[in-house]
PDB file of C-alpha atoms in Angstrom:
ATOM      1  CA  UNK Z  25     -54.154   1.334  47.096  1.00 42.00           C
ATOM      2  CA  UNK Z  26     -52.894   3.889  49.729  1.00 48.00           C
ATOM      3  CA  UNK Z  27     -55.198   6.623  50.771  1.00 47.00           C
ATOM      4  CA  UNK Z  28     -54.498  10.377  49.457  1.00 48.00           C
ATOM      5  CA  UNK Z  29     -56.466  11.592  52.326  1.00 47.00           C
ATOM      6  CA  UNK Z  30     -54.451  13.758  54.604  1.00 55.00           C
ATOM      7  CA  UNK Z  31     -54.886  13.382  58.688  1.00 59.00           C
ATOM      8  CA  UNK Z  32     -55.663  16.810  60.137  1.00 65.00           C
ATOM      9  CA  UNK Z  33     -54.174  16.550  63.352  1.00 72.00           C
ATOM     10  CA  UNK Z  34     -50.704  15.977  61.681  1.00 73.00           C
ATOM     11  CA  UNK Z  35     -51.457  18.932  59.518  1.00 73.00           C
ATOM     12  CA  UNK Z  36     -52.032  21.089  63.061  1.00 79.00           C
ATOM     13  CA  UNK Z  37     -48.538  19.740  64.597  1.00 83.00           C
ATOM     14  CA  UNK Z  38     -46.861  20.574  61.754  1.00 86.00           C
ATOM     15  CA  UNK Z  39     -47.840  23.918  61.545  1.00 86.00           C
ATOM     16  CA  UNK Z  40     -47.640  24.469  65.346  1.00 90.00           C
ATOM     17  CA  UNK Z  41     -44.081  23.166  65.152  1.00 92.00           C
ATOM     18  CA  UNK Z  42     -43.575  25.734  62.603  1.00 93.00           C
ATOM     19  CA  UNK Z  43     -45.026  28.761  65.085  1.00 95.00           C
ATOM     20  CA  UNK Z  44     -42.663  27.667  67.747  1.00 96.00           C
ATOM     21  CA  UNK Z  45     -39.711  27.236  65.819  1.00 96.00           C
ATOM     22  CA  UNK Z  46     -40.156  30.533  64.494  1.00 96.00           C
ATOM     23  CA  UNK Z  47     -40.808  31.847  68.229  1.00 97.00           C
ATOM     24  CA  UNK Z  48     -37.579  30.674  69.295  1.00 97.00           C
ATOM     25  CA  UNK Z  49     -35.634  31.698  66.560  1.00 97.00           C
ATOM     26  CA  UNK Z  50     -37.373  35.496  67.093  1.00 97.00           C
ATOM     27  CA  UNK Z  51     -35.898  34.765  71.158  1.00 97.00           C
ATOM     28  CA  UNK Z  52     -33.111  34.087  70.006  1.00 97.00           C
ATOM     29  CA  UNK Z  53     -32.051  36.735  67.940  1.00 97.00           C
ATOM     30  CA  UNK Z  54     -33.348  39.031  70.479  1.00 96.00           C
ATOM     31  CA  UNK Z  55     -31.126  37.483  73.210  1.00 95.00           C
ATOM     32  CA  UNK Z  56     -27.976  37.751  70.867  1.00 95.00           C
ATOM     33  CA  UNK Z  57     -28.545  41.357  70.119  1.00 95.00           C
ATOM     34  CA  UNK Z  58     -29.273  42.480  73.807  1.00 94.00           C
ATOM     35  CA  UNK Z  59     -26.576  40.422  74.748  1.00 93.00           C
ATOM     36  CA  UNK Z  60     -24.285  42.087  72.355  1.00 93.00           C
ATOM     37  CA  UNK Z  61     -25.069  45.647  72.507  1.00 91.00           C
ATOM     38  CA  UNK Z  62     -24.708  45.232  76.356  1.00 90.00           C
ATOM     39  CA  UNK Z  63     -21.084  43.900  76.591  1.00 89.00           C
ATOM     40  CA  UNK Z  64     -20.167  46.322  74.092  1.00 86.00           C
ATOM     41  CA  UNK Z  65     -21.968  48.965  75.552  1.00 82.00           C
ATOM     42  CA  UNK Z  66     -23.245  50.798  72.506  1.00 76.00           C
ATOM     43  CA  UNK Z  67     -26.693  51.099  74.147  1.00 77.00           C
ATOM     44  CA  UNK Z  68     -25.559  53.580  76.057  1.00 74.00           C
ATOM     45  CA  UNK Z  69     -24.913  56.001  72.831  1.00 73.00           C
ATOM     46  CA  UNK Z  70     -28.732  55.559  71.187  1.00 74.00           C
ATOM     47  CA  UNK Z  71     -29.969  57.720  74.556  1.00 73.00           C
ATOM     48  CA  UNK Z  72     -33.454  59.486  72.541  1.00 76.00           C
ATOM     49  CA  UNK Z  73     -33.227  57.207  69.815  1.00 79.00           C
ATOM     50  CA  UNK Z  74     -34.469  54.693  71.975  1.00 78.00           C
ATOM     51  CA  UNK Z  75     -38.111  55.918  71.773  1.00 81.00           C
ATOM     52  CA  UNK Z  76     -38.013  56.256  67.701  1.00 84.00           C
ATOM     53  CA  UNK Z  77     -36.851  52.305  68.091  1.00 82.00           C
ATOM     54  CA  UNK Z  78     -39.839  51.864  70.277  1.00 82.00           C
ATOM     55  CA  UNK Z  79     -42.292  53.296  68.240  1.00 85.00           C
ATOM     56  CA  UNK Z  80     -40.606  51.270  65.292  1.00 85.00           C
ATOM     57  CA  UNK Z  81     -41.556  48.508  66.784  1.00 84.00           C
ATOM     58  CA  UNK Z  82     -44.929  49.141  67.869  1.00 84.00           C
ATOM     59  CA  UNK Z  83     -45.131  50.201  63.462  1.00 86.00           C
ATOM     60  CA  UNK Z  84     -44.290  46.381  62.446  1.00 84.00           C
ATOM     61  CA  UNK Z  85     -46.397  44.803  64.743  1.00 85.00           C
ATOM     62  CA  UNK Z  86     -49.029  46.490  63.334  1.00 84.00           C
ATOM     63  CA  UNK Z  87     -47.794  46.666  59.782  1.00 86.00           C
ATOM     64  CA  UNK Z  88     -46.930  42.770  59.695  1.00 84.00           C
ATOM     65  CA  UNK Z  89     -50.520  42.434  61.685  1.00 80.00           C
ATOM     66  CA  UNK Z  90     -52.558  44.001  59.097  1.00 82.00           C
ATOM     67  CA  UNK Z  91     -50.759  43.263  55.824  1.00 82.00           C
ATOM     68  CA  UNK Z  92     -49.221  39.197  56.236  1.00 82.00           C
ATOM     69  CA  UNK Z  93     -51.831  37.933  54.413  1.00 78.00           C
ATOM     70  CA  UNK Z  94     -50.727  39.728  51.379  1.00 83.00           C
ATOM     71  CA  UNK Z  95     -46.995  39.511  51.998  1.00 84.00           C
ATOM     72  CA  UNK Z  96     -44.347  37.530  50.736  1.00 87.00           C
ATOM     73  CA  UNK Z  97     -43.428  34.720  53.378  1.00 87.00           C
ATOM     74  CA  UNK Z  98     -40.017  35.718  52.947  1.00 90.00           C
ATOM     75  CA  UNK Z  99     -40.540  39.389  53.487  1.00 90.00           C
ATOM     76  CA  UNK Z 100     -42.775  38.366  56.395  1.00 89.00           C
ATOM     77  CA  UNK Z 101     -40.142  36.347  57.980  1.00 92.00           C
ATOM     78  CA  UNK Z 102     -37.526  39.041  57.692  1.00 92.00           C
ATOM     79  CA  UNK Z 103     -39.604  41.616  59.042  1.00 92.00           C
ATOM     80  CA  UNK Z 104     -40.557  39.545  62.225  1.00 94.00           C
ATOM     81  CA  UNK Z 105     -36.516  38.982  62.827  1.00 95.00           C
ATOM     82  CA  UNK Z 106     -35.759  42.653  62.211  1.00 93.00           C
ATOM     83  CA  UNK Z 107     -38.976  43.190  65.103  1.00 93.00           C
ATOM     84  CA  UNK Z 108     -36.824  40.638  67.299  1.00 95.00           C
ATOM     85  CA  UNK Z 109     -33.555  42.268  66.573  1.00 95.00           C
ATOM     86  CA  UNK Z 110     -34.927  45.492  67.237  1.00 93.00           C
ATOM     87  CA  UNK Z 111     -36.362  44.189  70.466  1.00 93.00           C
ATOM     88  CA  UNK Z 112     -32.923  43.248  71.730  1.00 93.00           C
ATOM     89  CA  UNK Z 113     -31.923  46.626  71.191  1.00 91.00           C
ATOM     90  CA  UNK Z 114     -34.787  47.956  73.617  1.00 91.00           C
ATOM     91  CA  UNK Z 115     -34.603  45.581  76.131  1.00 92.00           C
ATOM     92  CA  UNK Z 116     -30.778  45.741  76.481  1.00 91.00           C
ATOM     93  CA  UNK Z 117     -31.387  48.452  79.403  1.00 90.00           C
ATOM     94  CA  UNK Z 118     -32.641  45.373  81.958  1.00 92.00           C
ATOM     95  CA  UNK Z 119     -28.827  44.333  81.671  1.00 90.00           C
ATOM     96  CA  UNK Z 120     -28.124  47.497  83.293  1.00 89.00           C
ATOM     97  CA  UNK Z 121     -30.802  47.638  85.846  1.00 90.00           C
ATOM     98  CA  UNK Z 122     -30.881  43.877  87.333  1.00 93.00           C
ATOM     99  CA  UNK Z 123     -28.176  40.968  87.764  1.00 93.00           C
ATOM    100  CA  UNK Z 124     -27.506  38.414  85.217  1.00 91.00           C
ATOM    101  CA  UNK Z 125     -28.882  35.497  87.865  1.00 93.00           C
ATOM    102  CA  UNK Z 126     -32.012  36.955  88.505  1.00 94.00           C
ATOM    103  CA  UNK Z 127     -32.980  37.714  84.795  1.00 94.00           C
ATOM    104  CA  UNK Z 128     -31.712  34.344  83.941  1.00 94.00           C
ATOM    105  CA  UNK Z 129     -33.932  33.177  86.724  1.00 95.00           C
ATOM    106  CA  UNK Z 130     -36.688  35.061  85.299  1.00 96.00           C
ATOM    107  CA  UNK Z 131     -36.634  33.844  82.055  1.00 96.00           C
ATOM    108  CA  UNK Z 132     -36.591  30.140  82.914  1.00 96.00           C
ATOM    109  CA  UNK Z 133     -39.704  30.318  85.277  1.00 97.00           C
ATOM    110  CA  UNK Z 134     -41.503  32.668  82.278  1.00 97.00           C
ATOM    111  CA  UNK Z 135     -40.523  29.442  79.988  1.00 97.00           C
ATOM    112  CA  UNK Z 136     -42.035  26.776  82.580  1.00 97.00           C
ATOM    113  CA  UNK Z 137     -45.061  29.076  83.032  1.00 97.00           C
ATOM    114  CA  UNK Z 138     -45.203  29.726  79.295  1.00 97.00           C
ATOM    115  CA  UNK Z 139     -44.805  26.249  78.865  1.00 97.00           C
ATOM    116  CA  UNK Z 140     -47.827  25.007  81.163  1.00 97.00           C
ATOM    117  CA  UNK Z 141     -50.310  27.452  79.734  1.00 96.00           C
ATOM    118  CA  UNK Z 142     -49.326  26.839  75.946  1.00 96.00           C
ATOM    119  CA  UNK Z 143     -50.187  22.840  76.660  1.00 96.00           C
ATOM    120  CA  UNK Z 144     -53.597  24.242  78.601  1.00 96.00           C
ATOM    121  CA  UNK Z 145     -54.604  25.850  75.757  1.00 94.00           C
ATOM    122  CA  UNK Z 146     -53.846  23.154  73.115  1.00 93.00           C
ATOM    123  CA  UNK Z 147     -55.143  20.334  74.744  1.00 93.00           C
ATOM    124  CA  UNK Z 148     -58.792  21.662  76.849  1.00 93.00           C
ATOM    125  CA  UNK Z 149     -61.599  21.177  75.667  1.00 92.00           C
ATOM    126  CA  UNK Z 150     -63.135  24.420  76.909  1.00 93.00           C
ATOM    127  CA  UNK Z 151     -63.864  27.579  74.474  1.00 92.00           C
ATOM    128  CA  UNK Z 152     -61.382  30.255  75.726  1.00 92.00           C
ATOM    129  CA  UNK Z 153     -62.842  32.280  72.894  1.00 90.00           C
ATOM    130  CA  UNK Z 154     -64.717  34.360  75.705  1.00 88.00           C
ATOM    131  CA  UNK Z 155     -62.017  34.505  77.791  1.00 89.00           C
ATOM    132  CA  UNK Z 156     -59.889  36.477  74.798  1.00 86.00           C
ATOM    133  CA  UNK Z 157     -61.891  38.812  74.650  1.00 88.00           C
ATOM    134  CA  UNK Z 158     -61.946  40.313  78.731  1.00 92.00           C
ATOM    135  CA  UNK Z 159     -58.111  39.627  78.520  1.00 93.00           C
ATOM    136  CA  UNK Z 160     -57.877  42.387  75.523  1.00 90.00           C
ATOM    137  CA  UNK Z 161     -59.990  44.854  77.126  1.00 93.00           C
ATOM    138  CA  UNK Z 162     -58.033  43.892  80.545  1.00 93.00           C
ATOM    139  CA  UNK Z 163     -55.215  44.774  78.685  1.00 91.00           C
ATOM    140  CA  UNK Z 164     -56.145  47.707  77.164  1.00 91.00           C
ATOM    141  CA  UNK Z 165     -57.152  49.154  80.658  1.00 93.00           C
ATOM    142  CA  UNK Z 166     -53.712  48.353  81.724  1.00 92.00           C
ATOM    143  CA  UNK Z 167     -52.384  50.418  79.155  1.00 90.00           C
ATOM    144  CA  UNK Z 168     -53.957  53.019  80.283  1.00 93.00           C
ATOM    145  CA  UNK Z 169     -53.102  52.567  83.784  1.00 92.00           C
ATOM    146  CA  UNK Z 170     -49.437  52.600  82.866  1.00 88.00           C
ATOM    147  CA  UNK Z 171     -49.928  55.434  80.724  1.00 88.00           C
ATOM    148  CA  UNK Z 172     -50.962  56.903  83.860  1.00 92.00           C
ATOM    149  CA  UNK Z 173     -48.380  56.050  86.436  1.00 87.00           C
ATOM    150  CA  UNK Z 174     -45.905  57.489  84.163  1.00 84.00           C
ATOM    151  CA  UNK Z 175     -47.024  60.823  85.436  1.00 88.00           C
ATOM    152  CA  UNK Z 176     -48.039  59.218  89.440  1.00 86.00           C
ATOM    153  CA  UNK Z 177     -44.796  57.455  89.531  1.00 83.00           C
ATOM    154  CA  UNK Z 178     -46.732  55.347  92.089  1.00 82.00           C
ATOM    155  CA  UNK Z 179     -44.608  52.363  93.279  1.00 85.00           C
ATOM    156  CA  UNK Z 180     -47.389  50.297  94.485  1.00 88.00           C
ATOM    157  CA  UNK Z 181     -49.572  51.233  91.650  1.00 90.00           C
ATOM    158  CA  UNK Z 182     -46.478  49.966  89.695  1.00 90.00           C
ATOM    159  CA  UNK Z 183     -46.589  46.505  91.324  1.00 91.00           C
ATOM    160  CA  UNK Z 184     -50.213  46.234  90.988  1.00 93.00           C
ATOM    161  CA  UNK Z 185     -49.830  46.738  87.080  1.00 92.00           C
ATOM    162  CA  UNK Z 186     -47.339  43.869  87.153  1.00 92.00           C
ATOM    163  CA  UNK Z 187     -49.143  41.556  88.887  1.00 94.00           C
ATOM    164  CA  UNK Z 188     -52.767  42.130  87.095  1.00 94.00           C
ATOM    165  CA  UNK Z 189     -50.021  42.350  83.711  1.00 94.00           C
ATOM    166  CA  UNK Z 190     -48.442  38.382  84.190  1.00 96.00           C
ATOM    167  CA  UNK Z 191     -51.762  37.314  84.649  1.00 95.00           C
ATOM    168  CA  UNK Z 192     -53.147  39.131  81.328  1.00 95.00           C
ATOM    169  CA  UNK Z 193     -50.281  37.361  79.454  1.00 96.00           C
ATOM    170  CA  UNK Z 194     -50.681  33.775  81.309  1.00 96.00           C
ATOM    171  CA  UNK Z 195     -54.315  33.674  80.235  1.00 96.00           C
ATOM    172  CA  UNK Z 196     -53.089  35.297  76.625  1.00 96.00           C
ATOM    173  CA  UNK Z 197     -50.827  32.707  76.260  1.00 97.00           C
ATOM    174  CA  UNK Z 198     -53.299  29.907  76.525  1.00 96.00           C
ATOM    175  CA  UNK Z 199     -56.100  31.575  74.560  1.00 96.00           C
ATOM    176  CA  UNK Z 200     -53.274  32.508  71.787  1.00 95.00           C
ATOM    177  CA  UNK Z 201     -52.715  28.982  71.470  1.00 96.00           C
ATOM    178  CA  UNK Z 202     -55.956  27.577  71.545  1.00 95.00           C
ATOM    179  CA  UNK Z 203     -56.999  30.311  68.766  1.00 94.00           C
ATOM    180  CA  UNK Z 204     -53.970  29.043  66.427  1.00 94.00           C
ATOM    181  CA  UNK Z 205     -54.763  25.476  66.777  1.00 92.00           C
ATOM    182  CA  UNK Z 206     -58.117  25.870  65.653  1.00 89.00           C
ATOM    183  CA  UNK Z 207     -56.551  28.227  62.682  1.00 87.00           C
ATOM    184  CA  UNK Z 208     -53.567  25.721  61.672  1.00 84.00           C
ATOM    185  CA  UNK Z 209     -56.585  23.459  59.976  1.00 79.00           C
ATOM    186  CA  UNK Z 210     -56.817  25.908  57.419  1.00 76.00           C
ATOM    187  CA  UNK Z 211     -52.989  25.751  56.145  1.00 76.00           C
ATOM    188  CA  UNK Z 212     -53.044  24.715  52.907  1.00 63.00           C
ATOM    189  CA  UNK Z 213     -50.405  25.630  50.937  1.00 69.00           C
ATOM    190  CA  UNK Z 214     -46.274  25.890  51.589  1.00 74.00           C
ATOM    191  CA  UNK Z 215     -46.958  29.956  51.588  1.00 72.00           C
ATOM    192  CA  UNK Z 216     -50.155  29.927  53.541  1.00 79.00           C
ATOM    193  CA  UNK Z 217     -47.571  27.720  56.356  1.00 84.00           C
ATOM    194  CA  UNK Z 218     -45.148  30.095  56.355  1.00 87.00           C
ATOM    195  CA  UNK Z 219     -47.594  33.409  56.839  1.00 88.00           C
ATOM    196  CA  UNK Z 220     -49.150  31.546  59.007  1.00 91.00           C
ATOM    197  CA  UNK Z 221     -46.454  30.271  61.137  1.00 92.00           C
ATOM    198  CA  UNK Z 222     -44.926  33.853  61.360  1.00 93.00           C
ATOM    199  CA  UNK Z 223     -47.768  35.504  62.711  1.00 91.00           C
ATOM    200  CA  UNK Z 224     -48.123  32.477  64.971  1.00 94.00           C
ATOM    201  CA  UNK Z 225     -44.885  33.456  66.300  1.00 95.00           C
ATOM    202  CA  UNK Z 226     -44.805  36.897  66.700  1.00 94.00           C
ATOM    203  CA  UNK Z 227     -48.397  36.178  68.919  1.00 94.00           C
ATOM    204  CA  UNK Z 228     -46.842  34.090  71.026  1.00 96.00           C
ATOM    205  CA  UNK Z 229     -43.563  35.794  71.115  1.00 96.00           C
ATOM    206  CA  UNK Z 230     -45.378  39.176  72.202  1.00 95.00           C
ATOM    207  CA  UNK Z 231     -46.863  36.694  75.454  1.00 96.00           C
ATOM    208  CA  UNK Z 232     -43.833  35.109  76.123  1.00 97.00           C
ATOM    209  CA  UNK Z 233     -41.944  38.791  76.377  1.00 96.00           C
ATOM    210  CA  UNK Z 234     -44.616  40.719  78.092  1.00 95.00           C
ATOM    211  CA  UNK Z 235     -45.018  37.719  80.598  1.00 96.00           C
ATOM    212  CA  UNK Z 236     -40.964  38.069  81.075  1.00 96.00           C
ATOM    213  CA  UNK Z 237     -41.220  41.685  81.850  1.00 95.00           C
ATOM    214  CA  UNK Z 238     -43.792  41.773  83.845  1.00 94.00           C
ATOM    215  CA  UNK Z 239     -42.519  38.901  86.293  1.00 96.00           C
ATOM    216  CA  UNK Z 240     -38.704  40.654  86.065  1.00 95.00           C
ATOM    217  CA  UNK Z 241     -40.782  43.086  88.369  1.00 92.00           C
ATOM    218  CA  UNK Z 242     -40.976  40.629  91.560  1.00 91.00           C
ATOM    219  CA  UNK Z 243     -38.054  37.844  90.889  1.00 92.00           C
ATOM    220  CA  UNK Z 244     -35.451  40.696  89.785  1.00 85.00           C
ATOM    221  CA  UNK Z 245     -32.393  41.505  91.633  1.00 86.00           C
ATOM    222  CA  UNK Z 246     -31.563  45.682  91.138  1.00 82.00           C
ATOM    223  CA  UNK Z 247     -27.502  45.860  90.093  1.00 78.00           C
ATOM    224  CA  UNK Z 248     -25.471  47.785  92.866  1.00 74.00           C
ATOM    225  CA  UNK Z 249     -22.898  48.546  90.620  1.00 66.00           C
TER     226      UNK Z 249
END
């Protein structure tokens, strides 16, 4: 007689393979779009409706934060690719400012760093729980500090931001990980997956991003043309 009982560590893989499938696909869609609206060139006519996409964006992280657990997996999903696709849009401008070899650089050392940390955090042993916490209040303070520099326009205080900024998101990335490996457990139904895999995604997919950004700062090349 076979046993109905299921193993939970498969359960976890599963729905981690979910998270970064769904990761991917959100990098993906935001590559595509930048990628498109910069050989076209149609960024260049959105000039102040730039900022109402930004503060779009910053509206569905918070609205698919808050609300998932009462959403539709489909409606999450779609709203997590519109985020991504809207992302492309705002990060199209880095096309503009720095060569195609250095942000191609870029992104494969923020994959090999994203890479190392996301195994650190799903495989020690040690409660990064703590940890979470100083890194949101570190990041909150850097916030601020930005916030501030805007008005400074301090270049050193701009490279300091960067540097204390791909260290927030290294240690993120591990304690993001860790903290949805202990959740994936609780997955129990096709729906609950899905939700959960979507938040999952747009977690990490917020680390691997601001961990891009932040390093574009020291391995990009500015464009001369």
């Amino acid at each position: 007689m076979r046993s109905n009982v299921i193993n939970p560590v498969v359960v976890i893989q599963k729905a981690m393979q979910q998270v970064y499938l769904w990761m991917t696909a959100g990098l993906m869609v935001t590559g595509a779009v930048a990628t498109t609206l910069y050989n076209s060139g149609a960024v260049k006519s959105l000039g102040p409706m730039m900022i109402v996409l930004l503060l779009v964006q910053i509206g569905v992280v918070f609205f698919l934060s808050a609300r998932i657990n009462k959403m539709a997996p489909t409606t999450a999903t779609i709203l997590f690719l519109a985020y991504s696709a809207l992302s492309g849009v705002t990060l199209t401008p880095i096309f503009y400012a720095y060569t195609a070899s250095s942000i191609g650089t870029t992104f494969f050392v923020t994959a090999g760093t994203f890479a190392a940390m996301a195994l650190y955090g799903a495989t020690t042993k040690r409660d990064l729980t703590g940890m979470g916490s100083m890194l949101m209040m570190a990041l909150f303070g850097l916030m601020i500090a930005t916030i501030v520099n805007i008005f400074l326009g301090s270049g050193l205080m701009s490279l300091v931001i960067s540097a204390v900024g791909v260290l927030i998101f290294v240690g993120l990335t591990a304690y993001d990980v860790q903290s949805l490996t202990r959740m994936a457990h609780t997955v129990a139904t096709e729906d609950d997956t899905q939700r959960f895999a979507i938040i999952g995604a747009l977690k990490l997919y917020l680390d691997f991003i601001n961990l891009f950004l932040f390093l574009l700062r020291f391995l990009g090349t500015g464009r001369r043309d």
